């Protein structure tokens, strides 16, 4: 059986050697994914009324293993996806390994033996009494972990990314052939500019699997029914094939949508090459094209089989495109409650991708928590629309929108008054020249408005968004006006 590609709709099982950090990572991971956390060792201890050390000493390892298998199988059979942490030796049971393969997406929390020994020596664990025995056990179990692992991680963000099927790694582009799942043929849809700059490297990495290459116009024009239609016509992939999309959000949106609809859906892999793409557009499975009447009016949810983010490809990105991405990075940092925008590039991409991935795993169809990602966007869309989409770029508009949202949060939800200043320092938003009337009209017509009343995403505190906030009209209007010059 093929390994599952992500943890959507499945249990997320954490396995790993003693000292890998399962009991630290597990509860936090469950919290971020909005899932129940099951700690099998803790459940066994509770049920037996004894610590694992005492259970081992009084009843022996075989007895413990049979209790463990019973518990593990019971938890894995439950239908509601949970985060399940298994004891270090659980993988020695063939029944547990089989149940993991059938019911879970299993993440191996990787730890090297030195670090594991450093963490557990001197503790209570029955199988960590002497170092030589500990090392031998580590070697013995390693192939069993490899046998069940669908992904690997060393920390919470790593576990989230693995669970979403996302790779963030400097130099990942060179390993693209191995990272696109399956062995079937692939075709490549690639932004024209990216083809010039990185096309050769991408083709080489895909190697013999690569069939046709489809060059798409750069920018928003790619998200048209015409380009989408041409791509449908040109594709030669069969059901087992994978469409690889390399470019910014425009490329991944149109190629992802083509993949969602071609032959009623084929697999696709996203290789985002802009900062917006790596921290936002390629994450979470939303795909779309535009109609004359508006952006993203036709689309589908189609989770990519893999997302490969190589922060090094951003080295060729023009400054304005970096700035556009930074607006989404600041948005993510405000939602996460950490100044992610201060991190070095590769770390920032990883943290932001993981943050969005967790929200999307939690809410794949955008019915609730994912709405927080709209922070600043109600104002941004109003400004973009008021300028007929010929004024501020999306990034510039989002920077302004974040300023308005944080200012309103200070006034109405008690957010720390220093936050709007931080947004200004990070993004230097410049007021735009648009008609105040047109902007206000657009804001009231926002897709998410209820009976003309905008539903805002605001912050109660850093890292604590509140969605669906309605404020008095004059307060919202004043906040919007303050973003407009003249
Ligand atoms: N699906 C989603 O969840 C989602 C989320 C956010 C945004 N989006 C969509 O994403 C689109 C915006 O994406 P974007 O900002 O990436 O724009 P984009 O795809 O137009 O790319 C921006 C520009 O950068 C160039 N480029 C791309 N990679 C490059 C590289 N490595 N070096 C040099 N130049 C490079 C492109 O040719 C283009 O000119 C919008 O259409 C938006 O609706 C979708
Ligand atoms: Zn945005």
Short mmCIF file of C-alpha atoms and ligand atoms in Angstrom, two decimals:
data_model
loop_
_atom_site.label_atom_id
_atom_site.label_comp_id
_atom_site.label_asym_id
_atom_site.label_seq_id
_atom_site.Cartn_x
_atom_site.Cartn_y
_atom_site.Cartn_z
CA UNK A 1 0.00 0.00 0.00
CA UNK A 2 1.26 3.50 -0.83
CA UNK A 3 2.01 5.67 2.16
CA UNK A 4 -0.47 8.47 2.74
CA UNK A 5 0.78 11.90 1.65
CA UNK A 6 -0.57 13.92 4.54
CA UNK A 7 -2.59 13.71 7.75
CA UNK A 8 -5.85 15.17 6.45
CA UNK A 9 -8.70 13.08 7.78
CA UNK A 10 -6.28 10.60 9.38
CA UNK A 11 -4.73 10.17 12.77
CA UNK A 12 -1.37 11.82 13.15
CA UNK A 13 0.79 9.27 14.97
CA UNK A 14 4.07 10.30 16.57
CA UNK A 15 6.71 7.64 16.90
CA UNK A 16 10.33 7.86 17.91
CA UNK A 17 12.96 6.62 20.26
CA UNK A 18 13.04 7.42 23.96
CA UNK A 19 14.02 11.04 24.41
CA UNK A 20 12.83 12.16 20.96
CA UNK A 21 10.39 14.59 22.58
CA UNK A 22 7.04 12.95 21.76
CA UNK A 23 5.40 13.96 25.00
CA UNK A 24 6.49 17.60 24.59
CA UNK A 25 5.68 17.91 20.89
CA UNK A 26 2.49 15.84 21.01
CA UNK A 27 0.18 18.05 23.10
CA UNK A 28 1.33 21.25 21.39
CA UNK A 29 0.85 19.69 17.98
CA UNK A 30 -2.66 18.55 18.93
CA UNK A 31 -3.46 22.05 20.10
CA UNK A 32 -2.28 23.60 16.84
CA UNK A 33 -4.26 21.13 14.76
CA UNK A 34 -7.35 21.41 16.96
CA UNK A 35 -7.26 17.68 17.66
CA UNK A 36 -7.53 15.49 20.72
CA UNK A 37 -4.18 14.32 22.10
CA UNK A 38 -3.73 10.70 23.09
CA UNK A 39 -0.58 9.79 25.00
CA UNK A 40 -0.59 6.01 24.97
CA UNK A 41 1.98 5.54 27.74
CA UNK A 42 0.04 7.91 30.00
CA UNK A 43 -3.20 6.06 29.25
CA UNK A 44 -1.64 2.71 30.08
CA UNK A 45 -0.29 4.10 33.35
CA UNK A 46 -3.68 5.52 34.21
CA UNK A 47 -5.50 2.31 33.42
CA UNK A 48 -3.04 0.11 35.29
CA UNK A 49 -2.69 2.54 38.19
CA UNK A 50 1.08 2.03 37.96
CA UNK A 51 3.99 3.84 36.35
CA UNK A 52 5.52 2.18 33.29
CA UNK A 53 8.67 1.49 35.33
CA UNK A 54 6.62 -0.37 37.96
CA UNK A 55 4.55 -2.20 35.35
CA UNK A 56 7.77 -3.46 33.76
CA UNK A 57 9.22 -4.48 37.12
CA UNK A 58 6.11 -6.24 38.42
CA UNK A 59 4.56 -7.80 35.33
CA UNK A 60 7.37 -7.85 32.76
CA UNK A 61 7.81 -6.35 29.32
CA UNK A 62 5.60 -8.88 27.49
CA UNK A 63 2.62 -7.96 29.61
CA UNK A 64 3.26 -4.28 29.03
CA UNK A 65 3.52 -4.84 25.27
CA UNK A 66 0.16 -6.58 25.14
CA UNK A 67 -1.53 -3.74 27.07
CA UNK A 68 0.17 -1.31 24.71
CA UNK A 69 -1.02 -3.09 21.55
CA UNK A 70 -4.58 -3.22 22.84
CA UNK A 71 -4.60 0.49 23.65
CA UNK A 72 -2.87 1.53 20.44
CA UNK A 73 -5.25 -0.44 18.25
CA UNK A 74 -8.23 0.96 20.14
CA UNK A 75 -7.06 4.54 19.67
CA UNK A 76 -6.19 4.05 16.01
CA UNK A 77 -9.66 2.58 15.36
CA UNK A 78 -11.42 5.70 16.63
CA UNK A 79 -12.85 7.61 13.71
CA UNK A 80 -12.16 11.18 14.79
CA UNK A 81 -8.62 12.08 13.75
CA UNK A 82 -6.39 12.65 16.78
CA UNK A 83 -2.72 13.16 17.52
CA UNK A 84 -1.52 9.90 19.03
CA UNK A 85 1.85 9.58 20.69
CA UNK A 86 3.18 6.03 20.90
CA UNK A 87 5.79 4.72 23.31
CA UNK A 88 9.30 4.20 21.95
CA UNK A 89 8.92 0.43 21.65
CA UNK A 90 5.39 0.32 20.22
CA UNK A 91 6.73 -0.21 16.69
CA UNK A 92 8.12 -3.60 17.71
CA UNK A 93 4.58 -4.93 17.49
CA UNK A 94 3.64 -6.05 13.95
CA UNK A 95 -0.04 -5.44 14.78
CA UNK A 96 0.66 -1.83 15.73
CA UNK A 97 2.78 -1.30 12.62
CA UNK A 98 -0.02 -2.60 10.46
CA UNK A 99 -2.63 -0.43 12.16
CA UNK A 100 -0.38 2.60 11.75
CA UNK A 101 -0.07 1.90 8.03
CA UNK A 102 -3.80 1.55 7.65
CA UNK A 103 -5.09 4.31 9.87
CA UNK A 104 -2.47 6.96 10.45
CA UNK A 105 -0.05 9.38 8.94
CA UNK A 106 3.00 8.54 11.01
CA UNK A 107 5.65 11.12 11.79
CA UNK A 108 8.99 9.93 13.10
CA UNK A 109 10.41 12.36 15.62
CA UNK A 110 14.04 11.99 14.77
CA UNK A 111 16.73 12.24 17.39
CA UNK A 112 20.30 11.04 17.24
CA UNK A 113 21.42 8.52 19.80
CA UNK A 114 23.81 10.89 21.62
CA UNK A 115 21.09 13.46 22.17
CA UNK A 116 18.54 10.82 23.17
CA UNK A 117 20.92 9.36 25.78
CA UNK A 118 21.76 12.81 27.10
CA UNK A 119 18.05 13.47 27.63
CA UNK A 120 17.04 10.21 29.29
CA UNK A 121 20.04 8.97 31.26
CA UNK A 122 19.50 8.81 34.98
CA UNK A 123 15.72 8.81 34.60
CA UNK A 124 13.12 6.19 35.43
CA UNK A 125 12.85 4.50 32.05
CA UNK A 126 13.30 0.75 32.34
CA UNK A 127 15.07 0.40 28.98
CA UNK A 128 17.47 3.29 29.52
CA UNK A 129 19.54 1.95 32.42
CA UNK A 130 22.86 1.40 30.67
CA UNK A 131 24.33 3.20 27.71
CA UNK A 132 25.49 0.19 25.70
CA UNK A 133 22.07 -1.45 25.91
CA UNK A 134 20.43 1.86 25.01
CA UNK A 135 22.57 2.24 21.89
CA UNK A 136 21.94 -1.35 20.81
CA UNK A 137 18.20 -0.84 21.18
CA UNK A 138 18.40 2.35 19.13
CA UNK A 139 20.06 0.48 16.24
CA UNK A 140 17.60 -2.39 16.53
CA UNK A 141 14.54 -0.16 16.35
CA UNK A 142 15.70 2.18 13.65
CA UNK A 143 14.51 0.04 10.72
CA UNK A 144 11.12 -0.36 12.40
CA UNK A 145 10.67 3.39 12.61
CA UNK A 146 11.71 3.74 8.99
CA UNK A 147 9.17 1.07 8.09
CA UNK A 148 6.20 3.05 9.46
CA UNK A 149 7.33 6.67 8.93
CA UNK A 150 5.44 8.74 6.36
CA UNK A 151 7.40 11.84 7.35
CA UNK A 152 10.15 12.96 9.70
CA UNK A 153 10.50 15.93 12.00
CA UNK A 154 12.58 17.30 14.83
CA UNK A 155 10.24 19.91 16.23
CA UNK A 156 6.62 21.04 16.15
CA UNK A 157 6.84 23.09 12.97
CA UNK A 158 8.59 20.15 11.33
CA UNK A 159 5.79 17.81 12.39
CA UNK A 160 3.12 20.18 11.06
CA UNK A 161 4.94 20.55 7.75
CA UNK A 162 5.37 16.79 7.40
CA UNK A 163 1.69 16.27 8.22
CA UNK A 164 0.74 18.72 5.47
CA UNK A 165 3.10 17.24 2.86
CA UNK A 166 5.32 20.33 2.79
CA UNK A 167 9.11 20.40 2.46
CA UNK A 168 10.98 23.57 3.33
CA UNK A 169 14.67 23.23 2.80
CA UNK A 170 17.46 25.27 1.29
CA UNK A 171 18.59 23.54 -1.87
CA UNK A 172 15.43 21.41 -2.08
CA UNK A 173 15.02 22.25 -5.76
CA UNK A 174 17.91 19.96 -6.62
CA UNK A 175 16.08 17.05 -4.96
CA UNK A 176 12.76 17.74 -6.67
CA UNK A 177 12.75 14.44 -8.57
CA UNK A 178 12.79 12.51 -5.31
CA UNK A 179 10.36 14.85 -3.54
CA UNK A 180 7.52 14.64 -6.06
CA UNK A 181 5.64 11.57 -4.80
CA UNK A 182 5.10 8.42 -6.79
CA UNK A 183 6.98 7.02 -9.74
CA UNK A 184 4.57 8.05 -12.50
CA UNK A 185 5.18 10.62 -15.22
CA UNK A 186 5.17 14.32 -14.47
CA UNK A 187 4.55 17.40 -16.57
CA UNK A 188 5.70 20.86 -15.60
CA UNK A 189 3.70 24.10 -15.67
CA UNK A 190 6.14 26.94 -15.16
CA UNK A 191 6.02 30.73 -15.01
CA UNK A 192 7.85 32.20 -18.02
CA UNK A 193 10.28 34.25 -15.91
CA UNK A 194 10.96 31.35 -13.57
CA UNK A 195 11.60 29.15 -16.60
CA UNK A 196 14.36 31.53 -17.66
CA UNK A 197 15.93 31.78 -14.21
CA UNK A 198 15.46 28.31 -12.74
CA UNK A 199 13.96 26.19 -15.54
CA UNK A 200 17.14 24.29 -16.33
CA UNK A 201 17.67 23.32 -12.69
CA UNK A 202 14.06 22.22 -12.31
CA UNK A 203 14.08 20.13 -15.49
CA UNK A 204 17.35 18.51 -14.50
CA UNK A 205 16.01 17.68 -11.04
CA UNK A 206 12.86 16.07 -12.46
CA UNK A 207 15.02 14.00 -14.79
CA UNK A 208 13.59 11.14 -16.81
CA UNK A 209 10.13 11.44 -15.23
CA UNK A 210 9.53 14.75 -16.93
CA UNK A 211 7.29 14.85 -20.00
CA UNK A 212 5.89 18.02 -21.51
CA UNK A 213 6.74 21.47 -20.16
CA UNK A 214 4.02 24.14 -20.29
CA UNK A 215 5.22 27.70 -20.04
CA UNK A 216 2.62 30.05 -18.56
CA UNK A 217 2.53 33.84 -18.88
CA UNK A 218 3.84 35.55 -15.77
CA UNK A 219 1.58 37.34 -13.33
CA UNK A 220 -2.16 37.53 -12.87
CA UNK A 221 -2.91 37.03 -16.62
CA UNK A 222 -2.03 33.35 -16.05
CA UNK A 223 -5.17 32.99 -13.93
CA UNK A 224 -7.52 33.36 -16.92
CA UNK A 225 -9.99 30.91 -18.41
CA UNK A 226 -7.93 31.10 -21.65
CA UNK A 227 -4.64 30.03 -20.06
CA UNK A 228 -6.42 27.40 -18.01
CA UNK A 229 -8.14 26.08 -21.15
CA UNK A 230 -4.87 25.92 -23.05
CA UNK A 231 -3.30 23.98 -20.22
CA UNK A 232 -6.18 21.46 -20.13
CA UNK A 233 -5.77 20.97 -23.88
CA UNK A 234 -2.02 20.54 -23.69
CA UNK A 235 -1.87 18.11 -20.79
CA UNK A 236 -1.09 14.52 -21.76
CA UNK A 237 -0.93 13.08 -18.26
CA UNK A 238 -3.03 10.11 -17.33
CA UNK A 239 -4.67 9.58 -13.95
CA UNK A 240 -1.45 8.35 -12.34
CA UNK A 241 0.55 11.38 -13.42
CA UNK A 242 1.49 14.49 -11.48
CA UNK A 243 1.43 18.10 -12.62
CA UNK A 244 4.29 20.07 -11.09
CA UNK A 245 3.68 23.83 -10.85
CA UNK A 246 6.71 26.10 -10.50
CA UNK A 247 6.21 29.82 -10.01
CA UNK A 248 4.45 32.32 -7.79
CA UNK A 249 0.90 32.24 -6.50
CA UNK A 250 -0.49 32.93 -9.96
CA UNK A 251 1.16 29.84 -11.41
CA UNK A 252 0.29 27.53 -8.54
CA UNK A 253 -3.31 28.82 -8.49
CA UNK A 254 -3.98 28.16 -12.18
CA UNK A 255 -1.98 24.94 -12.43
CA UNK A 256 -3.52 23.64 -9.21
CA UNK A 257 -6.97 24.43 -10.53
CA UNK A 258 -6.21 22.69 -13.84
CA UNK A 259 -5.02 19.65 -11.90
CA UNK A 260 -8.15 19.73 -9.74
CA UNK A 261 -10.38 19.57 -12.79
CA UNK A 262 -8.42 17.75 -15.51
CA UNK A 263 -9.80 14.20 -15.73
CA UNK A 264 -11.79 15.04 -12.59
CA UNK A 265 -8.61 15.58 -10.66
CA UNK A 266 -5.00 14.50 -10.96
CA UNK A 267 -2.21 14.89 -8.43
CA UNK A 268 -0.17 18.05 -8.39
CA UNK A 269 2.92 19.31 -6.65
CA UNK A 270 3.63 22.97 -5.96
CA UNK A 271 7.09 24.49 -6.22
CA UNK A 272 6.46 28.06 -5.07
CA UNK A 273 9.20 30.45 -6.18
CA UNK A 274 7.96 33.72 -4.63
CA UNK A 275 7.84 34.66 -0.96
CA UNK A 276 4.05 35.03 -1.27
CA UNK A 277 3.93 31.52 -2.72
CA UNK A 278 6.13 29.92 -0.06
CA UNK A 279 4.45 31.48 2.96
CA UNK A 280 0.90 31.64 1.67
CA UNK A 281 -0.39 30.85 -1.83
CA UNK A 282 0.99 27.33 -2.26
CA UNK A 283 -0.09 26.22 1.21
CA UNK A 284 -3.51 24.82 2.05
CA UNK A 285 -5.02 23.52 -1.18
CA UNK A 286 -7.01 26.50 -2.42
CA UNK A 287 -6.73 26.93 -6.18
CA UNK A 288 -8.47 29.44 -8.42
CA UNK A 289 -8.70 31.44 -11.62
CA UNK A 290 -10.21 34.87 -12.22
CA UNK A 291 -13.25 35.96 -14.20
CA UNK A 292 -13.86 39.39 -15.68
CA UNK A 293 -16.17 40.06 -12.74
CA UNK A 294 -13.57 39.43 -10.07
CA UNK A 295 -10.56 37.56 -8.75
CA UNK A 296 -10.64 33.90 -7.71
CA UNK A 297 -14.27 33.46 -8.76
CA UNK A 298 -13.75 29.91 -10.07
CA UNK A 299 -11.76 27.50 -8.01
CA UNK A 300 -11.45 24.27 -6.11
CA UNK A 301 -9.96 22.85 -2.96
CA UNK A 302 -7.26 20.47 -4.16
CA UNK A 303 -4.50 19.73 -1.68
CA UNK A 304 -1.12 19.37 -3.40
CA UNK A 305 0.49 15.97 -3.08
CA UNK A 306 3.65 17.85 -2.15
CA UNK A 307 4.81 21.43 -1.68
CA UNK A 308 8.53 21.99 -2.11
CA UNK A 309 9.80 25.35 -0.84
CA UNK A 310 13.42 26.15 -1.54
CA UNK A 311 14.16 29.51 0.10
CA UNK A 312 17.26 29.84 -2.10
CA UNK A 313 15.13 30.40 -5.23
CA UNK A 314 13.97 33.63 -3.65
CA UNK A 315 17.44 35.10 -4.24
CA UNK A 316 16.39 36.13 -7.75
CA UNK A 317 13.11 37.70 -6.65
CA UNK A 318 12.75 41.46 -7.32
CA UNK A 319 12.60 43.67 -4.22
CA UNK A 320 8.94 44.60 -4.76
CA UNK A 321 7.94 40.92 -4.75
CA UNK A 322 9.90 40.36 -1.53
CA UNK A 323 8.03 43.28 0.02
CA UNK A 324 4.71 41.79 -1.12
CA UNK A 325 5.61 38.58 0.69
CA UNK A 326 6.70 40.43 3.82
CA UNK A 327 3.20 41.83 4.24
CA UNK A 328 1.87 38.26 4.52
CA UNK A 329 4.78 37.34 6.80
CA UNK A 330 3.91 40.19 9.18
CA UNK A 331 0.26 39.10 9.06
CA UNK A 332 1.33 35.56 9.98
CA UNK A 333 3.58 36.79 12.78
CA UNK A 334 0.77 38.86 14.30
CA UNK A 335 -1.50 35.81 14.20
CA UNK A 336 1.19 33.52 15.59
CA UNK A 337 2.17 36.01 18.28
CA UNK A 338 5.84 36.07 17.32
CA UNK A 339 7.89 38.58 15.31
CA UNK A 340 8.49 36.04 12.54
CA UNK A 341 9.41 38.88 10.17
CA UNK A 342 12.68 39.33 12.08
CA UNK A 343 13.90 35.81 11.31
CA UNK A 344 16.46 35.01 8.61
CA UNK A 345 14.80 34.20 5.28
CA UNK A 346 14.83 30.39 5.38
CA UNK A 347 13.58 30.25 8.98
CA UNK A 348 10.89 32.79 8.29
CA UNK A 349 9.59 30.78 5.35
CA UNK A 350 9.54 27.62 7.44
CA UNK A 351 7.73 29.20 10.39
CA UNK A 352 5.12 30.95 8.23
CA UNK A 353 4.47 27.91 6.05
CA UNK A 354 4.01 25.80 9.17
CA UNK A 355 1.67 28.32 10.74
CA UNK A 356 -0.60 28.44 7.70
CA UNK A 357 -0.38 24.68 7.19
CA UNK A 358 -1.61 24.00 10.74
CA UNK A 359 -4.60 26.30 10.29
CA UNK A 360 -5.44 24.69 6.95
CA UNK A 361 -5.12 21.15 8.30
CA UNK A 362 -7.40 22.22 11.08
CA UNK A 363 -9.92 23.76 8.70
CA UNK A 364 -9.31 22.44 5.16
CA UNK A 365 -12.48 23.92 3.71
CA UNK A 366 -12.26 27.34 5.28
CA UNK A 367 -15.31 27.13 7.48
CA UNK A 368 -13.90 28.58 10.69
CA UNK A 369 -10.42 29.09 12.17
CA UNK A 370 -8.75 29.54 8.79
CA UNK A 371 -10.68 32.79 8.45
CA UNK A 372 -8.09 34.39 10.75
CA UNK A 373 -5.78 34.51 7.71
CA UNK A 374 -7.98 37.34 6.49
CA UNK A 375 -6.38 39.71 9.02
CA UNK A 376 -5.99 43.10 7.32
CA UNK A 377 -7.51 41.81 4.10
CA UNK A 378 -10.97 43.39 4.34
CA UNK A 379 -9.31 46.82 4.22
CA UNK A 380 -6.74 45.68 1.67
CA UNK A 381 -9.36 44.40 -0.77
CA UNK A 382 -11.37 47.61 -0.41
CA UNK A 383 -8.33 49.73 -1.30
CA UNK A 384 -7.37 47.50 -4.23
CA UNK A 385 -10.95 47.59 -5.57
CA UNK A 386 -11.27 51.36 -5.09
CA UNK A 387 -8.22 51.79 -7.32
CA UNK A 388 -9.70 49.46 -9.94
CA UNK A 389 -6.78 47.07 -9.25
CA UNK A 390 -4.42 49.59 -10.84
CA UNK A 391 -3.36 51.25 -7.60
CA UNK A 392 -1.56 49.66 -4.66
CA UNK A 393 -0.26 46.13 -5.10
CA UNK A 394 -1.84 43.46 -2.92
CA UNK A 395 1.19 43.56 -0.61
CA UNK A 396 1.04 47.34 -0.22
CA UNK A 397 -2.68 47.14 0.44
CA UNK A 398 -2.21 44.36 3.02
CA UNK A 399 0.42 46.43 4.82
CA UNK A 400 -2.13 49.23 5.13
CA UNK A 401 -4.88 46.80 6.08
CA UNK A 402 -2.76 45.41 8.91
CA UNK A 403 -2.24 48.91 10.19
CA UNK A 404 -6.00 49.55 10.26
CA UNK A 405 -6.76 46.18 11.83
CA UNK A 406 -4.17 46.59 14.58
CA UNK A 407 -5.27 50.19 15.29
CA UNK A 408 -8.89 49.07 15.65
CA UNK A 409 -7.73 46.18 17.83
CA UNK A 410 -5.99 48.64 20.16
CA UNK A 411 -9.08 50.83 20.37
CA UNK A 412 -11.71 48.14 20.69
CA UNK A 413 -10.13 44.90 21.92
CA UNK A 414 -7.37 46.14 24.18
CA UNK A 415 -4.41 45.10 22.00
CA UNK A 416 -1.04 46.42 23.16
CA UNK A 417 -0.82 49.99 21.72
CA UNK A 418 2.77 49.33 20.56
CA UNK A 419 1.65 46.86 17.86
CA UNK A 420 0.56 49.27 15.08
CA UNK A 421 3.97 50.93 15.41
CA UNK A 422 5.65 47.57 14.90
CA UNK A 423 3.62 47.03 11.73
CA UNK A 424 4.71 50.47 10.50
CA UNK A 425 8.36 49.77 11.22
CA UNK A 426 8.28 46.37 9.53
CA UNK A 427 6.32 47.34 6.41
CA UNK A 428 6.44 51.15 6.08
CA UNK A 429 2.95 51.32 4.57
CA UNK A 430 2.32 54.45 2.50
CA UNK A 431 -1.19 55.96 2.33
CA UNK A 432 -2.77 55.52 -1.11
CA UNK A 433 -4.58 57.92 -3.40
CA UNK A 434 -8.03 56.46 -3.97
CA UNK A 435 -11.56 57.76 -3.60
CA UNK A 436 -12.79 57.44 -0.01
CA UNK A 437 -16.35 56.82 -1.23
CA UNK A 438 -15.31 54.03 -3.56
CA UNK A 439 -13.20 52.40 -0.88
CA UNK A 440 -16.05 52.52 1.63
CA UNK A 441 -18.51 51.07 -0.92
CA UNK A 442 -16.10 48.26 -1.71
CA UNK A 443 -15.56 47.49 1.95
CA UNK A 444 -19.30 47.09 2.51
CA UNK A 445 -19.55 44.78 -0.50
CA UNK A 446 -16.75 42.57 0.84
CA UNK A 447 -17.41 38.86 0.22
CA UNK A 448 -17.39 38.22 3.92
CA UNK A 449 -19.74 41.06 4.91
CA UNK A 450 -23.07 40.12 6.47
CA UNK A 451 -25.95 42.43 5.48
CA UNK A 452 -23.46 45.15 4.51
CA UNK A 453 -21.68 44.94 7.85
CA UNK A 454 -18.02 43.97 7.41
CA UNK A 455 -16.89 41.02 9.53
CA UNK A 456 -13.43 41.94 10.69
CA UNK A 457 -10.55 39.85 11.91
CA UNK A 458 -8.93 41.70 14.80
CA UNK A 459 -6.45 40.83 17.55
CA UNK A 460 -7.24 40.60 21.24
CA UNK A 461 -3.52 40.17 21.75
CA UNK A 462 -0.57 39.06 19.66
CA UNK A 463 -1.33 35.47 18.72
CA UNK A 464 -4.98 35.78 19.72
CA UNK A 465 -7.14 36.69 16.73
CA UNK A 466 -10.88 37.14 16.95
CA UNK A 467 -12.93 36.63 13.77
CA UNK A 468 -16.37 37.96 12.82
CA UNK A 469 -15.94 41.23 14.74
CA UNK A 470 -18.54 43.89 13.94
CA UNK A 471 -17.74 47.46 14.93
CA UNK A 472 -19.71 50.70 14.68
CA UNK A 473 -19.72 52.02 11.13
CA UNK A 474 -17.98 55.28 11.95
CA UNK A 475 -15.06 53.48 13.62
CA UNK A 476 -14.49 51.21 10.62
CA UNK A 477 -14.86 54.09 8.22
CA UNK A 478 -12.39 56.26 10.13
CA UNK A 479 -9.85 53.44 10.13
CA UNK A 480 -10.25 53.05 6.37
CA UNK A 481 -10.01 56.82 5.80
CA UNK A 482 -6.75 57.00 7.73
CA UNK A 483 -5.13 54.77 5.07
CA UNK A 484 -6.03 57.13 2.25
CA UNK A 485 -3.87 60.10 1.29
CA UNK A 486 -5.10 63.62 0.61
N1 LIG B 1 -4.41 29.92 -3.21
C1 LIG B 1 -4.17 30.67 -2.15
O1 LIG B 1 -4.41 30.27 -1.02
C2 LIG B 1 -3.57 32.02 -2.36
C3 LIG B 1 -3.10 32.75 -1.25
C4 LIG B 1 -2.49 33.98 -1.48
C5 LIG B 1 -2.37 34.48 -2.77
N2 LIG B 1 -2.86 33.75 -3.82
C6 LIG B 1 -2.76 34.24 -5.20
O2 LIG B 1 -1.39 34.36 -5.53
C7 LIG B 1 -1.24 35.35 -6.53
C8 LIG B 1 -0.05 36.22 -6.20
O3 LIG B 1 1.10 35.41 -6.15
P1 LIG B 1 2.56 36.05 -6.24
O4 LIG B 1 2.64 37.23 -5.41
O5 LIG B 1 3.50 34.93 -6.02
O6 LIG B 1 2.62 36.59 -7.75
P2 LIG B 1 3.09 35.96 -9.14
O7 LIG B 1 2.82 34.54 -9.26
O8 LIG B 1 2.50 36.85 -10.17
O9 LIG B 1 4.66 36.20 -9.13
C9 LIG B 1 5.14 37.51 -9.02
C10 LIG B 1 6.23 37.81 -10.04
O10 LIG B 1 7.45 37.22 -9.65
C11 LIG B 1 8.04 36.53 -10.74
N3 LIG B 1 8.81 35.44 -10.14
C12 LIG B 1 8.34 34.31 -9.56
N4 LIG B 1 9.34 33.64 -8.99
C13 LIG B 1 10.46 34.32 -9.22
C14 LIG B 1 11.81 34.11 -8.86
N5 LIG B 1 12.20 33.09 -8.08
N6 LIG B 1 12.73 35.02 -9.26
C15 LIG B 1 12.33 36.11 -10.00
N7 LIG B 1 11.07 36.35 -10.35
C16 LIG B 1 10.15 35.47 -9.96
C17 LIG B 1 6.88 36.13 -11.61
O11 LIG B 1 7.29 35.96 -12.93
C18 LIG B 1 5.95 37.32 -11.44
O12 LIG B 1 6.30 38.33 -12.33
C19 LIG B 1 -2.56 36.11 -6.58
O13 LIG B 1 -3.24 35.78 -7.76
C20 LIG B 1 -3.31 35.63 -5.38
O14 LIG B 1 -4.71 35.59 -5.59
C21 LIG B 1 -3.45 32.54 -3.63
ZN1 LIG B 2 -3.02 38.34 0.93
#
